[in-house]
Amino acid sequence: MSQLKYCQGPKCHTYDTKDRKRGPKDNKRNETRRRSSFYYLNGNACSMTCQDDWFKVYGSRALQHFGMITQPKVLTRDNAWTNRRDWRSEGNDGYYAYNYLTEERRPITEQQYNDDTNIDDQGRLNI
Ligand SMILES: [Zn+2]
């Protein structure tokens, strides 16, 4: 069983729902939601509202921390590769690397299709 963790939404405790209520009748309080898994904010927020709250408070700071781009990123024939599969084909024949700009196709293995090791994180072909 996985460990419980708290929703990272900075205002989670301010939303008045039954499952957030804790404490005895004369001292009721609302607490941040705690679950084994969440669906939002990469598994760290209990709702889209909490995800939006997090972004409003921390989004700009996260961009500053990890670095804003100062020049446009550019898609050229060198980094326009993606792996595709032709579902009508049988076996390895259906797997290929596809170039968005040149429309070139290069055969790849099923393994490469599944693990993407033939393309780097910038979209360049490694084979
Ligand atoms: Zn929340």
Coordinates of C-alpha atoms and ligand atoms in Angstrom, one line a residue:
M1 CA 0.0 0.0 0.0
S2 CA 1.3 3.4 -0.9
Q3 CA 1.7 6.2 1.6
L4 CA -0.8 8.9 2.1
K5 CA 0.2 12.4 1.0
Y6 CA -1.4 15.8 1.2
C7 CA -2.9 17.8 -1.6
Q8 CA -0.4 20.6 -2.5
G9 CA -3.2 23.1 -3.3
P10 CA -2.5 26.1 -1.1
K11 CA -6.2 26.7 -0.5
C12 CA -7.4 23.0 -0.3
H13 CA -8.3 23.4 3.4
T14 CA -10.5 26.4 2.6
Y15 CA -13.0 24.4 0.5
D16 CA -15.8 23.3 2.8
T17 CA -16.6 19.7 2.1
K18 CA -17.5 16.9 4.5
D19 CA -14.3 14.8 3.8
R20 CA -12.1 17.8 4.9
K21 CA -13.8 18.1 8.3
R22 CA -11.9 16.9 11.3
G23 CA -12.1 17.3 15.1
P24 CA -14.9 17.1 17.8
K25 CA -18.2 18.9 17.4
D26 CA -17.2 21.9 19.5
N27 CA -13.9 22.3 17.7
K28 CA -14.5 21.5 14.0
R29 CA -11.9 22.4 11.5
N30 CA -11.2 21.7 7.8
E31 CA -7.9 20.1 6.8
T32 CA -6.0 19.7 3.5
R33 CA -7.1 16.5 1.8
R34 CA -4.9 13.5 2.2
R35 CA -4.9 10.5 -0.1
S36 CA -2.7 7.7 -1.4
S37 CA -3.0 9.2 -4.9
F38 CA -4.2 12.2 -6.7
Y39 CA -5.1 12.8 -10.3
Y40 CA -4.1 16.4 -10.8
L41 CA -0.8 18.3 -10.8
N42 CA 1.2 15.2 -11.7
G43 CA -0.5 13.3 -8.8
N44 CA -0.1 16.1 -6.2
A45 CA -3.5 17.9 -6.2
C46 CA -6.9 16.6 -5.3
S47 CA -8.9 18.6 -7.9
M48 CA -8.5 20.9 -10.9
T49 CA -9.3 23.8 -8.5
C50 CA -6.4 23.0 -6.2
Q51 CA -4.2 22.5 -9.3
D52 CA -5.2 26.0 -10.5
D53 CA -4.6 27.5 -7.0
W54 CA -1.1 26.0 -7.0
F55 CA -0.3 27.5 -10.4
K56 CA -1.6 30.9 -9.4
V57 CA 0.6 31.0 -6.4
Y58 CA 3.7 29.1 -7.6
G59 CA 3.6 29.0 -11.5
S60 CA 5.6 32.1 -12.2
R61 CA 8.1 31.3 -9.5
A62 CA 8.6 27.8 -11.0
L63 CA 9.2 29.3 -14.5
Q64 CA 11.8 31.7 -13.0
H65 CA 13.4 28.9 -11.1
F66 CA 13.7 26.5 -14.0
G67 CA 14.5 29.2 -16.6
M68 CA 12.3 31.0 -19.0
I69 CA 13.1 30.6 -22.7
T70 CA 14.4 33.9 -24.2
Q71 CA 14.4 32.7 -27.9
P72 CA 11.9 30.7 -29.8
K73 CA 12.4 27.0 -30.0
V74 CA 12.5 25.8 -33.6
L75 CA 11.4 22.7 -35.3
T76 CA 13.6 21.8 -38.2
R77 CA 14.1 18.6 -40.3
D78 CA 16.7 17.5 -37.7
N79 CA 14.4 17.4 -34.7
A80 CA 11.1 16.7 -36.3
W81 CA 11.1 12.9 -35.6
T82 CA 8.4 10.9 -33.8
N83 CA 7.7 7.2 -33.6
R84 CA 4.6 5.9 -35.2
R85 CA 2.9 2.6 -35.8
D86 CA 0.8 1.5 -38.7
W87 CA -1.9 -0.6 -37.0
R88 CA -2.8 -2.3 -40.3
S89 CA 0.6 -3.9 -40.6
E90 CA 1.8 -7.1 -38.9
G91 CA 4.9 -7.6 -36.9
N92 CA 7.9 -5.2 -37.2
D93 CA 6.8 -3.8 -40.6
G94 CA 4.3 -1.5 -38.9
Y95 CA 6.9 0.5 -36.8
Y96 CA 8.6 3.5 -38.2
A97 CA 10.2 6.9 -37.3
Y98 CA 8.3 9.7 -39.0
N99 CA 9.6 13.2 -39.8
Y100 CA 6.9 15.9 -39.6
L101 CA 8.6 18.2 -42.0
T102 CA 10.1 15.9 -44.7
E103 CA 7.5 13.1 -44.3
E104 CA 10.3 10.7 -44.4
R105 CA 9.8 7.3 -42.8
R106 CA 12.5 5.0 -41.4
P107 CA 11.8 1.5 -40.2
I108 CA 12.3 0.9 -36.4
T109 CA 11.8 -2.1 -34.2
E110 CA 8.9 -2.7 -31.9
Q111 CA 11.3 -2.2 -29.0
Q112 CA 12.3 1.2 -30.2
Y113 CA 8.7 2.1 -30.7
N114 CA 7.9 1.2 -27.1
D115 CA 10.9 2.8 -25.4
D116 CA 11.6 5.8 -27.7
T117 CA 15.4 5.2 -27.4
N118 CA 15.8 6.0 -31.1
I119 CA 14.8 9.6 -30.6
D120 CA 16.2 12.0 -28.0
D121 CA 14.2 14.4 -25.9
Q122 CA 14.7 17.1 -28.5
G123 CA 13.2 15.0 -31.3
R124 CA 16.5 14.1 -32.9
L125 CA 16.9 10.7 -34.4
N126 CA 19.6 8.5 -32.8
I127 CA 19.8 5.7 -35.3
Ligands
ZN1 ZN -6.9 19.9 -2.7

